[in-house]
Amino acid sequence: MWLRIELNKKWRYRRLRIARNLRVAVILFAVFWLGYQQLKNAFQKPDAMLVLGGAIEREVFAAKFAREHPNLPIWVSSGSNREFAEWVFEEAGIDRDRVHLDYQAVDTVTNFTTLVDELRDRGIDSVYLITSDDHMRRAQIIGEIVLGSRGITFQPVAVPSGREPEPLQKAIRDGARSILWLTTGYTGANFSQARSDIVSH
C-alpha cells in the first residue's frame, strides 16, 4: 500500500514536470520563431503593397504611400467600389497598371486567403500590409499564418483611425480560422456570415 502511494506520487510529480517542461519549450519556440520572423521582415524589402478593404481611409492612405514607393504594385482586397477606388489612385497620380482591385474577400481572413497564392505565383516574397491601426493586430495574426504559409513576409503599415483597438477575441477567432484554412482549405467565412445574419435578424 505504502509503495503504491509513493509510486503514484512519483508518477504524478513526473507528469507535472513533463507538462511544465513542455509548456516552457512551446513558449521558447514561439518567442524564437516570432523573433526570427521579425528579423526576417526587417531585412526583406517589400515587393508589393497589400491593402485590406473595409475603410475608405486605407485606400486614400495607400494612394499617398504608393507615391513614395513608385515601383511597387498595389493589391486592394475588397475595398471601395471599383469606380471610387480607381478615382482615389488616379487622383494621387498612380498609374492604373499598378493597381489590382480584387473583390473576392468577404472578411479579413479571406482578404488574405483569396490573394496569397496569386502573390506567391507572381514571385512576391514580401508586402507592405496596410490597414487601420485598430485592425492591425488581427491582420498581423492572420498574415503570419496565411502569408507565412507561402513564405511571404510583411511589414505592417498602420493607418491612423482614431478608434480603439478591436477586442482580442476577434484576433483569436480569426487566427483559429486561419489555421482551419491552412489545414482544410476552408475559412469558415460562410459560418461567420450565417451567424451575423442570425444576430441581425
Backbone as JSON Lines, residues from 0, in Angstrom:
{"i":0,"aa":"M","n":[0.84,-1.21,0.0],"ca":[0.0,0.0,0.0],"c":[0.88,1.26,0.0]}
{"i":1,"aa":"W","n":[1.84,1.28,0.94],"ca":[2.74,2.44,1.05],"c":[3.55,2.62,-0.23]}
{"i":2,"aa":"L","n":[3.98,1.51,-0.82],"ca":[4.76,1.54,-2.06],"c":[3.92,2.1,-3.21]}
{"i":3,"aa":"R","n":[2.64,1.7,-3.27],"ca":[1.76,2.19,-4.32],"c":[1.57,3.7,-4.22]}
{"i":4,"aa":"I","n":[1.38,4.22,-3.01],"ca":[1.22,5.67,-2.78],"c":[2.47,6.41,-3.23]}
{"i":5,"aa":"E","n":[3.63,5.86,-2.84],"ca":[4.89,6.51,-3.24],"c":[5.05,6.53,-4.75]}
{"i":6,"aa":"L","n":[4.72,5.41,-5.4],"ca":[4.82,5.34,-6.87],"c":[3.86,6.33,-7.54]}
{"i":7,"aa":"N","n":[2.65,6.44,-7.01],"ca":[1.67,7.4,-7.54],"c":[2.17,8.83,-7.41]}
{"i":8,"aa":"K","n":[2.77,9.13,-6.24],"ca":[3.31,10.47,-6.03],"c":[4.43,10.77,-7.02]}
{"i":9,"aa":"K","n":[5.33,9.79,-7.18],"ca":[6.44,9.98,-8.11],"c":[5.95,10.16,-9.54]}
{"i":10,"aa":"W","n":[4.98,9.33,-9.93],"ca":[4.44,9.41,-11.29],"c":[3.74,10.76,-11.51]}
{"i":11,"aa":"R","n":[2.96,11.22,-10.52],"ca":[2.26,12.5,-10.62],"c":[3.26,13.64,-10.73]}
{"i":12,"aa":"Y","n":[4.31,13.58,-9.91],"ca":[5.36,14.61,-9.95],"c":[6.05,14.62,-11.31]}
{"i":13,"aa":"R","n":[6.33,13.44,-11.85],"ca":[7.0,13.33,-13.15],"c":[6.11,13.91,-14.26]}
{"i":14,"aa":"R","n":[4.81,13.61,-14.21],"ca":[3.88,14.16,-15.21],"c":[3.82,15.67,-15.14]}
{"i":15,"aa":"L","n":[3.77,16.22,-13.93],"ca":[3.75,17.68,-13.77],"c":[5.02,18.31,-14.33]}
{"i":16,"aa":"R","n":[6.17,17.67,-14.04],"ca":[7.44,18.19,-14.54],"c":[7.5,18.14,-16.07]}
{"i":17,"aa":"I","n":[7.01,17.05,-16.66],"ca":[7.0,16.93,-18.13],"c":[6.08,18.0,-18.73]}
{"i":18,"aa":"A","n":[4.9,18.19,-18.14],"ca":[3.96,19.2,-18.64],"c":[4.56,20.6,-18.55]}
{"i":19,"aa":"R","n":[5.22,20.89,-17.42],"ca":[5.86,22.2,-17.25],"c":[6.97,22.41,-18.28]}
{"i":20,"aa":"N","n":[7.8,21.4,-18.47],"ca":[8.89,21.5,-19.45],"c":[8.35,21.68,-20.87]}
{"i":21,"aa":"L","n":[7.26,20.98,-21.17],"ca":[6.64,21.11,-22.5],"c":[6.12,22.53,-22.72]}
{"i":22,"aa":"R","n":[5.47,23.1,-21.71],"ca":[4.98,24.49,-21.82],"c":[6.12,25.46,-22.04]}
{"i":23,"aa":"V","n":[7.2,25.28,-21.29],"ca":[8.38,26.15,-21.44],"c":[8.96,26.02,-22.84]}
{"i":24,"aa":"A","n":[9.05,24.8,-23.35],"ca":[9.59,24.56,-24.7],"c":[8.73,25.23,-25.76]}
{"i":25,"aa":"V","n":[7.4,25.12,-25.62],"ca":[6.49,25.75,-26.59],"c":[6.64,27.26,-26.55]}
{"i":26,"aa":"I","n":[6.72,27.84,-25.36],"ca":[6.88,29.3,-25.22],"c":[8.19,29.75,-25.83]}
{"i":27,"aa":"L","n":[9.27,29.03,-25.53],"ca":[10.58,29.39,-26.09],"c":[10.58,29.3,-27.61]}
{"i":28,"aa":"F","n":[9.97,28.23,-28.14],"ca":[9.88,28.09,-29.6],"c":[9.12,29.26,-30.2]}
{"i":29,"aa":"A","n":[7.98,29.63,-29.59],"ca":[7.16,30.74,-30.1],"c":[7.94,32.05,-30.08]}
{"i":30,"aa":"V","n":[8.68,32.3,-28.99],"ca":[9.47,33.54,-28.87],"c":[10.56,33.58,-29.94]}
{"i":31,"aa":"F","n":[11.29,32.48,-30.1],"ca":[12.35,32.44,-31.11],"c":[11.78,32.56,-32.52]}
{"i":32,"aa":"W","n":[10.65,31.89,-32.78],"ca":[10.04,31.93,-34.11],"c":[9.59,33.35,-34.44]}
{"i":33,"aa":"L","n":[8.91,34.0,-33.48],"ca":[8.45,35.38,-33.72],"c":[9.64,36.32,-33.89]}
{"i":34,"aa":"G","n":[10.68,36.12,-33.08],"ca":[11.88,36.96,-33.22],"c":[12.52,36.78,-34.58]}
{"i":35,"aa":"Y","n":[12.61,35.52,-35.04],"ca":[13.17,35.23,-36.36],"c":[12.34,35.89,-37.45]}
{"i":36,"aa":"Q","n":[10.99,35.79,-37.34],"ca":[10.1,36.38,-38.35],"c":[10.28,37.9,-38.4]}
{"i":37,"aa":"Q","n":[10.37,38.54,-37.23],"ca":[10.52,39.99,-37.2],"c":[11.87,40.41,-37.78]}
{"i":38,"aa":"L","n":[12.9,39.66,-37.48],"ca":[14.22,39.94,-38.03],"c":[14.21,39.79,-39.55]}
{"i":39,"aa":"K","n":[13.6,38.71,-40.01],"ca":[13.49,38.45,-41.45],"c":[12.71,39.58,-42.13]}
{"i":40,"aa":"N","n":[11.61,40.0,-41.52],"ca":[10.79,41.08,-42.08],"c":[11.57,42.38,-42.17]}
{"i":41,"aa":"A","n":[12.39,42.64,-41.16],"ca":[13.13,43.9,-41.11],"c":[14.14,44.02,-42.25]}
{"i":42,"aa":"F","n":[14.7,42.89,-42.68],"ca":[15.73,42.92,-43.71],"c":[15.21,42.67,-45.11]}
{"i":43,"aa":"Q","n":[13.96,42.21,-45.23],"ca":[13.42,41.9,-46.55],"c":[12.62,43.1,-47.06]}
{"i":44,"aa":"K","n":[13.02,43.61,-48.2],"ca":[12.35,44.77,-48.78],"c":[11.07,44.32,-49.49]}
{"i":45,"aa":"P","n":[9.93,44.92,-49.16],"ca":[8.67,44.5,-49.8],"c":[8.67,44.68,-51.31]}
{"i":46,"aa":"D","n":[7.98,43.72,-51.98],"ca":[7.85,43.71,-53.43],"c":[6.52,44.31,-53.87]}
{"i":47,"aa":"A","n":[5.58,44.5,-52.92],"ca":[4.22,44.94,-53.27],"c":[3.55,45.53,-52.04]}
{"i":48,"aa":"M","n":[2.37,46.1,-52.28],"ca":[1.54,46.61,-51.2],"c":[0.25,45.8,-51.18]}
{"i":49,"aa":"L","n":[-0.18,45.38,-49.98],"ca":[-1.47,44.7,-49.82],"c":[-2.32,45.57,-48.9]}
{"i":50,"aa":"V","n":[-3.41,46.08,-49.48],"ca":[-4.3,46.98,-48.75],"c":[-5.58,46.21,-48.43]}
{"i":51,"aa":"L","n":[-5.94,46.15,-47.15],"ca":[-7.15,45.46,-46.76],"c":[-8.33,46.42,-46.8]}
{"i":52,"aa":"G","n":[-9.37,46.04,-47.53],"ca":[-10.56,46.88,-47.62],"c":[-11.31,46.93,-46.3]}
{"i":53,"aa":"G","n":[-12.28,47.8,-46.23],"ca":[-13.08,47.9,-45.01],"c":[-13.22,49.32,-44.51]}
{"i":54,"aa":"A","n":[-12.35,50.21,-44.97],"ca":[-12.44,51.63,-44.58],"c":[-11.78,52.46,-45.68]}
{"i":55,"aa":"I","n":[-12.47,53.5,-46.1],"ca":[-12.0,54.33,-47.22],"c":[-10.63,54.93,-46.94]}
{"i":56,"aa":"E","n":[-10.37,55.28,-45.66],"ca":[-9.08,55.93,-45.35],"c":[-7.89,55.03,-45.68]}
{"i":57,"aa":"R","n":[-8.09,53.72,-45.72],"ca":[-6.99,52.81,-46.05],"c":[-6.54,53.01,-47.5]}
{"i":58,"aa":"E","n":[-7.51,53.13,-48.41],"ca":[-7.17,53.33,-49.82],"c":[-6.58,54.72,-50.06]}
{"i":59,"aa":"V","n":[-7.12,55.72,-49.39],"ca":[-6.59,57.08,-49.52],"c":[-5.14,57.11,-49.04]}
{"i":60,"aa":"F","n":[-4.89,56.49,-47.88],"ca":[-3.54,56.41,-47.34],"c":[-2.63,55.64,-48.3]}
{"i":61,"aa":"A","n":[-3.11,54.51,-48.82],"ca":[-2.31,53.67,-49.72],"c":[-1.93,54.42,-50.99]}
{"i":62,"aa":"A","n":[-2.82,55.26,-51.48],"ca":[-2.52,56.03,-52.7],"c":[-1.36,56.99,-52.44]}
{"i":63,"aa":"K","n":[-1.36,57.62,-51.27],"ca":[-0.24,58.53,-50.91],"c":[1.04,57.73,-50.69]}
{"i":64,"aa":"F","n":[0.91,56.6,-50.01],"ca":[2.05,55.73,-49.72],"c":[2.67,55.21,-51.03]}
{"i":65,"aa":"A","n":[1.81,54.94,-52.0],"ca":[2.27,54.43,-53.3],"c":[3.13,55.45,-54.03]}
{"i":66,"aa":"R","n":[2.88,56.73,-53.81],"ca":[3.72,57.77,-54.44],"c":[5.14,57.71,-53.91]}
{"i":67,"aa":"E","n":[5.29,57.32,-52.64],"ca":[6.63,57.2,-52.04],"c":[7.34,55.91,-52.46]}
{"i":68,"aa":"H","n":[6.58,54.97,-53.02],"ca":[7.13,53.67,-53.45],"c":[6.67,53.42,-54.89]}
{"i":69,"aa":"P","n":[7.25,54.18,-55.83],"ca":[6.71,54.21,-57.21],"c":[6.88,52.92,-58.01]}
{"i":70,"aa":"N","n":[7.65,51.96,-57.53],"ca":[7.86,50.74,-58.32],"c":[7.06,49.55,-57.81]}
{"i":71,"aa":"L","n":[6.27,49.77,-56.76],"ca":[5.55,48.63,-56.18],"c":[4.14,48.49,-56.72]}
{"i":72,"aa":"P","n":[3.75,47.26,-57.11],"ca":[2.35,47.02,-57.46],"c":[1.49,47.05,-56.2]}
{"i":73,"aa":"I","n":[0.21,47.34,-56.37],"ca":[-0.7,47.52,-55.24],"c":[-1.89,46.57,-55.4]}
{"i":74,"aa":"W","n":[-2.15,45.77,-54.37],"ca":[-3.35,44.93,-54.35],"c":[-4.28,45.49,-53.28]}
{"i":75,"aa":"V","n":[-5.53,45.75,-53.68],"ca":[-6.55,46.19,-52.73],"c":[-7.57,45.06,-52.66]}
{"i":76,"aa":"S","n":[-7.75,44.51,-51.46],"ca":[-8.65,43.38,-51.28],"c":[-10.0,43.83,-50.75]}
{"i":77,"aa":"S","n":[-11.02,43.72,-51.61],"ca":[-12.41,44.06,-51.25],"c":[-12.52,45.41,-50.57]}
{"i":78,"aa":"G","n":[-12.02,46.43,-51.27],"ca":[-12.11,47.79,-50.77],"c":[-13.37,48.48,-51.27]}
{"i":79,"aa":"S","n":[-13.26,49.77,-51.52],"ca":[-14.39,50.56,-52.02],"c":[-14.8,50.07,-53.4]}
{"i":80,"aa":"N","n":[-15.96,50.54,-53.86],"ca":[-16.39,50.13,-55.19],"c":[-15.33,50.55,-56.23]}
{"i":81,"aa":"R","n":[-15.3,49.83,-57.32],"ca":[-14.23,49.97,-58.32],"c":[-14.06,51.41,-58.8]}
{"i":82,"aa":"E","n":[-15.16,52.09,-59.11],"ca":[-15.07,53.46,-59.64],"c":[-14.39,54.4,-58.64]}
{"i":83,"aa":"F","n":[-14.81,54.31,-57.38],"ca":[-14.23,55.19,-56.36],"c":[-12.75,54.86,-56.14]}
{"i":84,"aa":"A","n":[-12.44,53.57,-56.04],"ca":[-11.05,53.15,-55.8],"c":[-10.15,53.61,-56.94]}
{"i":85,"aa":"E","n":[-10.6,53.43,-58.17],"ca":[-9.81,53.87,-59.32],"c":[-9.59,55.37,-59.28]}
{"i":86,"aa":"W","n":[-10.64,56.12,-58.89],"ca":[-10.55,57.58,-58.8],"c":[-9.52,57.99,-57.75]}
{"i":87,"aa":"V","n":[-9.53,57.32,-56.57],"ca":[-8.6,57.66,-55.49],"c":[-7.15,57.53,-55.97]}
{"i":88,"aa":"F","n":[-6.83,56.43,-56.63],"ca":[-5.46,56.21,-57.09],"c":[-5.11,57.13,-58.26]}
{"i":89,"aa":"E","n":[-6.08,57.37,-59.12],"ca":[-5.86,58.29,-60.25],"c":[-5.55,59.7,-59.75]}
{"i":90,"aa":"E","n":[-6.33,60.15,-58.77],"ca":[-6.13,61.49,-58.19],"c":[-4.73,61.63,-57.57]}
{"i":91,"aa":"A","n":[-4.22,60.53,-57.06],"ca":[-2.88,60.56,-56.45],"c":[-1.78,60.42,-57.51]}
{"i":92,"aa":"G","n":[-2.18,60.26,-58.76],"ca":[-1.19,60.15,-59.84],"c":[-0.59,58.76,-59.97]}
{"i":93,"aa":"I","n":[-1.3,57.75,-59.5],"ca":[-0.81,56.37,-59.57],"c":[-1.28,55.74,-60.88]}
{"i":94,"aa":"D","n":[-0.34,55.19,-61.62],"ca":[-0.64,54.52,-62.89],"c":[-1.61,53.36,-62.64]}
{"i":95,"aa":"R","n":[-2.65,53.29,-63.44],"ca":[-3.69,52.27,-63.27],"c":[-3.13,50.85,-63.37]}
{"i":96,"aa":"D","n":[-2.06,50.67,-64.14],"ca":[-1.47,49.34,-64.31],"c":[-0.88,48.79,-63.01]}
{"i":97,"aa":"R","n":[-0.57,49.67,-62.07],"ca":[0.0,49.24,-60.8],"c":[-1.06,48.73,-59.83]}
{"i":98,"aa":"V","n":[-2.31,49.12,-60.05],"ca":[-3.37,48.86,-59.07],"c":[-4.19,47.63,-59.47]}
{"i":99,"aa":"H","n":[-4.26,46.67,-58.55],"ca":[-5.03,45.44,-58.75],"c":[-6.18,45.44,-57.74]}
{"i":100,"aa":"L","n":[-7.39,45.62,-58.2],"ca":[-8.55,45.63,-57.32],"c":[-9.17,44.24,-57.33]}
{"i":101,"aa":"D","n":[-9.28,43.64,-56.17],"ca":[-9.8,42.28,-56.06],"c":[-11.01,42.3,-55.12]}
{"i":102,"aa":"Y","n":[-12.09,41.66,-55.52],"ca":[-13.33,41.71,-54.74],"c":[-13.82,40.33,-54.31]}
{"i":103,"aa":"Q","n":[-12.91,39.37,-54.16],"ca":[-13.29,38.01,-53.75],"c":[-13.54,37.89,-52.25]}
{"i":104,"aa":"A","n":[-12.85,38.69,-51.46],"ca":[-12.89,38.55,-49.99],"c":[-14.22,39.02,-49.42]}
{"i":105,"aa":"V","n":[-14.65,38.34,-48.36],"ca":[-15.86,38.75,-47.65],"c":[-15.56,39.18,-46.21]}
{"i":106,"aa":"D","n":[-14.31,38.98,-45.77],"ca":[-13.91,39.37,-44.41],"c":[-12.39,39.41,-44.34]}
{"i":107,"aa":"T","n":[-11.86,39.65,-43.16],"ca":[-10.41,39.82,-43.03],"c":[-9.63,38.55,-43.35]}
{"i":108,"aa":"V","n":[-10.11,37.4,-42.92],"ca":[-9.39,36.16,-43.22],"c":[-9.32,35.96,-44.73]}
{"i":109,"aa":"T","n":[-10.45,36.15,-45.42],"ca":[-10.45,35.94,-46.87],"c":[-9.74,37.06,-47.63]}
{"i":110,"aa":"N","n":[-9.49,38.21,-46.99],"ca":[-8.61,39.22,-47.59],"c":[-7.27,38.58,-47.93]}
{"i":111,"aa":"F","n":[-6.82,37.69,-47.07],"ca":[-5.53,37.04,-47.24],"c":[-5.64,35.77,-48.08]}
{"i":112,"aa":"T","n":[-6.61,34.91,-47.75],"ca":[-6.66,33.59,-48.39],"c":[-6.98,33.67,-49.88]}
{"i":113,"aa":"T","n":[-7.71,34.71,-50.31],"ca":[-8.07,34.81,-51.73],"c":[-6.92,35.33,-52.59]}
{"i":114,"aa":"L","n":[-5.91,35.96,-51.97],"ca":[-4.82,36.56,-52.75],"c":[-3.46,35.92,-52.54]}
{"i":115,"aa":"V","n":[-3.29,35.14,-51.49],"ca":[-1.95,34.66,-51.14],"c":[-1.29,33.85,-52.25]}
{"i":116,"aa":"D","n":[-2.06,33.0,-52.92],"ca":[-1.46,32.18,-53.98],"c":[-1.1,33.02,-55.2]}
{"i":117,"aa":"E","n":[-1.93,34.01,-55.5],"ca":[-1.6,34.91,-56.63],"c":[-0.33,35.7,-56.34]}
{"i":118,"aa":"L","n":[-0.2,36.19,-55.12],"ca":[1.01,36.92,-54.75],"c":[2.25,36.02,-54.88]}
{"i":119,"aa":"R","n":[2.14,34.8,-54.36],"ca":[3.26,33.86,-54.44],"c":[3.59,33.53,-55.9]}
{"i":120,"aa":"D","n":[2.55,33.28,-56.72],"ca":[2.77,32.93,-58.13],"c":[3.43,34.05,-58.92]}
{"i":121,"aa":"R","n":[3.26,35.28,-58.46],"ca":[3.9,36.42,-59.12],"c":[5.3,36.68,-58.57]}
{"i":122,"aa":"G","n":[5.77,35.81,-57.7],"ca":[7.13,35.94,-57.17],"c":[7.27,36.97,-56.08]}
{"i":123,"aa":"I","n":[6.16,37.32,-55.43],"ca":[6.2,38.31,-54.34],"c":[6.55,37.6,-53.04]}
{"i":124,"aa":"D","n":[7.65,38.05,-52.41],"ca":[8.14,37.43,-51.18],"c":[7.81,38.25,-49.94]}
{"i":125,"aa":"S","n":[7.48,39.52,-50.15],"ca":[7.24,40.4,-49.0],"c":[6.32,41.54,-49.43]}
{"i":126,"aa":"V","n":[5.43,41.94,-48.52],"ca":[4.49,43.03,-48.82],"c":[4.44,44.04,-47.68]}
{"i":127,"aa":"Y","n":[4.06,45.26,-48.03],"ca":[3.63,46.22,-47.02],"c":[2.16,45.88,-46.76]}
{"i":128,"aa":"L","n":[1.83,45.6,-45.52],"ca":[0.45,45.28,-45.14],"c":[-0.19,46.55,-44.59]}
{"i":129,"aa":"I","n":[-1.17,47.08,-45.34],"ca":[-1.79,48.36,-44.98],"c":[-3.22,48.14,-44.52]}
{"i":130,"aa":"T","n":[-3.48,48.56,-43.29],"ca":[-4.83,48.53,-42.74],"c":[-4.91,49.53,-41.6]}
{"i":131,"aa":"S","n":[-6.09,49.73,-41.07],"ca":[-6.29,50.69,-39.97],"c":[-5.58,50.21,-38.71]}
{"i":132,"aa":"D","n":[-5.14,51.16,-37.88],"ca":[-4.41,50.78,-36.66],"c":[-5.23,49.92,-35.72]}
{"i":133,"aa":"D","n":[-6.55,50.15,-35.65],"ca":[-7.4,49.37,-34.75],"c":[-7.6,47.94,-35.25]}
{"i":134,"aa":"H","n":[-7.28,47.7,-36.51],"ca":[-7.49,46.41,-37.17],"c":[-6.18,45.64,-37.32]}
{"i":135,"aa":"M","n":[-5.06,46.29,-37.02],"ca":[-3.75,45.74,-37.36],"c":[-3.39,44.48,-36.59]}
{"i":136,"aa":"R","n":[-3.74,44.41,-35.3],"ca":[-3.39,43.21,-34.52],"c":[-3.98,41.96,-35.16]}
{"i":137,"aa":"R","n":[-5.26,42.03,-35.53],"ca":[-5.92,40.87,-36.15],"c":[-5.3,40.56,-37.5]}
{"i":138,"aa":"A","n":[-5.03,41.62,-38.29],"ca":[-4.43,41.42,-39.61],"c":[-3.05,40.77,-39.51]}
{"i":139,"aa":"Q","n":[-2.27,41.17,-38.51],"ca":[-0.93,40.6,-38.35],"c":[-0.98,39.11,-37.98]}
{"i":140,"aa":"I","n":[-1.91,38.75,-37.12],"ca":[-2.04,37.34,-36.73],"c":[-2.41,36.5,-37.95]}
{"i":141,"aa":"I","n":[-3.39,36.98,-38.71],"ca":[-3.81,36.25,-39.92],"c":[-2.66,36.22,-40.92]}
{"i":142,"aa":"G","n":[-2.0,37.35,-41.11],"ca":[-0.89,37.44,-42.06],"c":[0.24,36.49,-41.72]}
{"i":143,"aa":"E","n":[0.58,36.38,-40.44],"ca":[1.64,35.46,-40.02],"c":[1.31,34.04,-40.45]}
{"i":144,"aa":"I","n":[0.03,33.67,-40.31],"ca":[-0.37,32.29,-40.62],"c":[-0.54,32.09,-42.12]}
{"i":145,"aa":"V","n":[-1.36,32.95,-42.76],"ca":[-1.7,32.73,-44.18],"c":[-0.55,33.11,-45.1]}
{"i":146,"aa":"L","n":[-0.03,34.32,-44.99],"ca":[1.09,34.72,-45.84],"c":[2.31,33.86,-45.51]}
{"i":147,"aa":"G","n":[2.54,33.64,-44.22],"ca":[3.69,32.85,-43.79],"c":[3.67,31.44,-44.35]}
{"i":148,"aa":"S","n":[2.47,30.89,-44.56],"ca":[2.36,29.52,-45.1],"c":[2.9,29.43,-46.52]}
{"i":149,"aa":"R","n":[3.0,30.57,-47.2],"ca":[3.53,30.59,-48.57],"c":[4.9,31.27,-48.64]}
{"i":150,"aa":"G","n":[5.49,31.48,-47.47],"ca":[6.82,32.07,-47.42],"c":[6.84,33.56,-47.69]}
{"i":151,"aa":"I","n":[5.69,34.23,-47.53],"ca":[5.61,35.68,-47.77],"c":[5.67,36.4,-46.43]}
{"i":152,"aa":"T","n":[6.59,37.34,-46.31],"ca":[6.69,38.15,-45.1],"c":[5.96,39.47,-45.33]}
{"i":153,"aa":"F","n":[5.78,40.24,-44.27],"ca":[5.12,41.54,-44.42],"c":[5.66,42.54,-43.42]}
{"i":154,"aa":"Q","n":[5.55,43.8,-43.81],"ca":[5.84,44.9,-42.89],"c":[4.54,45.65,-42.66]}
{"i":155,"aa":"P","n":[4.06,45.71,-41.42],"ca":[2.79,46.4,-41.16],"c":[2.92,47.91,-41.31]}
{"i":156,"aa":"V","n":[1.93,48.5,-41.94],"ca":[1.84,49.96,-42.07],"c":[0.44,50.33,-41.59]}
{"i":157,"aa":"A","n":[0.36,50.92,-40.4],"ca":[-0.94,51.21,-39.78],"c":[-1.45,52.59,-40.19]}
{"i":158,"aa":"V","n":[-2.72,52.61,-40.58],"ca":[-3.39,53.86,-40.96],"c":[-4.1,54.39,-39.72]}
{"i":159,"aa":"P","n":[-3.8,55.63,-39.29],"ca":[-4.47,56.17,-38.1],"c":[-5.99,56.21,-38.29]}
{"i":160,"aa":"S","n":[-6.72,55.73,-37.28],"ca":[-8.19,55.69,-37.4],"c":[-8.88,56.48,-36.3]}
{"i":161,"aa":"G","n":[-8.18,56.69,-35.17],"ca":[-8.82,57.36,-34.03],"c":[-9.76,56.46,-33.27]}
{"i":162,"aa":"R","n":[-9.76,55.16,-33.61],"ca":[-10.65,54.2,-32.94],"c":[-9.86,53.35,-31.96]}
{"i":163,"aa":"E","n":[-10.57,52.79,-30.99],"ca":[-9.97,51.86,-30.02],"c":[-9.61,50.57,-30.74]}
{"i":164,"aa":"P","n":[-8.56,49.87,-30.29],"ca":[-8.23,48.57,-30.9],"c":[-9.4,47.59,-30.78]}
{"i":165,"aa":"E","n":[-9.5,46.72,-31.76],"ca":[-10.56,45.71,-31.73],"c":[-10.38,44.78,-30.54]}
{"i":166,"aa":"P","n":[-11.45,44.12,-30.1],"ca":[-11.33,43.15,-29.0],"c":[-10.38,42.01,-29.38]}
{"i":167,"aa":"L","n":[-9.64,41.53,-28.41],"ca":[-8.69,40.43,-28.62],"c":[-9.39,39.18,-29.14]}
{"i":168,"aa":"Q","n":[-10.65,38.98,-28.75],"ca":[-11.39,37.79,-29.16],"c":[-11.47,37.68,-30.69]}
{"i":169,"aa":"K","n":[-11.6,38.83,-31.37],"ca":[-11.68,38.8,-32.83],"c":[-10.38,38.28,-33.43]}
{"i":170,"aa":"A","n":[-9.26,38.71,-32.86],"ca":[-7.96,38.26,-33.35],"c":[-7.78,36.77,-33.11]}
{"i":171,"aa":"I","n":[-8.19,36.3,-31.93],"ca":[-8.07,34.87,-31.61],"c":[-8.97,34.05,-32.54]}
{"i":172,"aa":"R","n":[-10.22,34.5,-32.72],"ca":[-11.15,33.78,-33.59],"c":[-10.6,33.67,-35.01]}
{"i":173,"aa":"D","n":[-10.11,34.8,-35.55],"ca":[-9.63,34.78,-36.93],"c":[-8.29,34.06,-37.07]}
{"i":174,"aa":"G","n":[-7.5,34.04,-36.0],"ca":[-6.29,33.23,-36.0],"c":[-6.66,31.75,-36.12]}
{"i":175,"aa":"A","n":[-7.69,31.34,-35.37],"ca":[-8.15,29.95,-35.43],"c":[-8.72,29.63,-36.82]}
{"i":176,"aa":"R","n":[-9.44,30.57,-37.39],"ca":[-9.99,30.35,-38.75],"c":[-8.86,30.24,-39.78]}
{"i":177,"aa":"S","n":[-7.78,30.98,-39.57],"ca":[-6.63,30.9,-40.48],"c":[-5.96,29.54,-40.41]}
{"i":178,"aa":"I","n":[-5.86,29.01,-39.19],"ca":[-5.29,27.67,-39.01],"c":[-6.22,26.64,-39.66]}
{"i":179,"aa":"L","n":[-7.53,26.84,-39.52],"ca":[-8.51,25.96,-40.16],"c":[-8.29,25.96,-41.68]}
{"i":180,"aa":"W","n":[-8.1,27.16,-42.25],"ca":[-7.85,27.27,-43.7],"c":[-6.56,26.54,-44.08]}
{"i":181,"aa":"L","n":[-5.55,26.71,-43.26],"ca":[-4.25,26.1,-43.53],"c":[-4.35,24.57,-43.55]}
{"i":182,"aa":"T","n":[-5.18,24.01,-42.68],"ca":[-5.27,22.56,-42.56],"c":[-6.35,21.94,-43.44]}
{"i":183,"aa":"T","n":[-7.4,22.72,-43.78],"ca":[-8.53,22.13,-44.53],"c":[-8.83,22.85,-45.84]}
{"i":184,"aa":"G","n":[-8.34,24.08,-46.0],"ca":[-8.7,24.87,-47.18],"c":[-10.01,25.61,-47.01]}
{"i":185,"aa":"Y","n":[-10.63,25.48,-45.86],"ca":[-11.93,26.09,-45.56],"c":[-11.72,27.22,-44.54]}
{"i":186,"aa":"T","n":[-12.3,28.41,-44.81],"ca":[-12.05,29.55,-43.92],"c":[-13.1,29.74,-42.84]}
{"i":187,"aa":"G","n":[-14.24,29.09,-42.99],"ca":[-15.32,29.33,-42.03],"c":[-16.07,30.62,-42.31]}
{"i":188,"aa":"A","n":[-15.83,31.23,-43.47],"ca":[-16.47,32.52,-43.8],"c":[-17.99,32.37,-43.88]}
{"i":189,"aa":"N","n":[-18.48,31.27,-44.46],"ca":[-19.93,31.08,-44.58],"c":[-20.57,30.97,-43.21]}
{"i":190,"aa":"F","n":[-19.89,30.29,-42.28],"ca":[-20.41,30.18,-40.92],"c":[-20.49,31.54,-40.26]}
{"i":191,"aa":"S","n":[-19.42,32.36,-40.43],"ca":[-19.4,33.7,-39.83],"c":[-20.53,34.56,-40.38]}
{"i":192,"aa":"Q","n":[-20.74,34.48,-41.7],"ca":[-21.81,35.27,-42.31],"c":[-23.17,34.81,-41.82]}
{"i":193,"aa":"A","n":[-23.37,33.5,-41.74],"ca":[-24.65,32.96,-41.29],"c":[-24.94,33.41,-39.86]}
{"i":194,"aa":"R","n":[-23.89,33.41,-39.01],"ca":[-24.06,33.85,-37.63],"c":[-24.41,35.33,-37.57]}
{"i":195,"aa":"S","n":[-23.77,36.14,-38.42],"ca":[-24.06,37.59,-38.46],"c":[-25.51,37.82,-38.89]}
{"i":196,"aa":"D","n":[-25.98,37.03,-39.88],"ca":[-27.35,37.18,-40.35],"c":[-28.35,36.84,-39.25]}
{"i":197,"aa":"I","n":[-28.05,35.78,-38.48],"ca":[-28.95,35.38,-37.39],"c":[-29.01,36.47,-36.33]}
{"i":198,"aa":"V","n":[-27.82,37.03,-35.98],"ca":[-27.76,38.08,-34.95],"c":[-28.51,39.33,-35.41]}
{"i":199,"aa":"S","n":[-28.39,39.68,-36.72],"ca":[-29.01,40.91,-37.21],"c":[-30.53,40.78,-37.4]}
{"i":200,"aa":"H","n":[-31.05,39.54,-37.44],"ca":[-32.5,39.35,-37.63],"c":[-33.24,39.18,-36.36]}
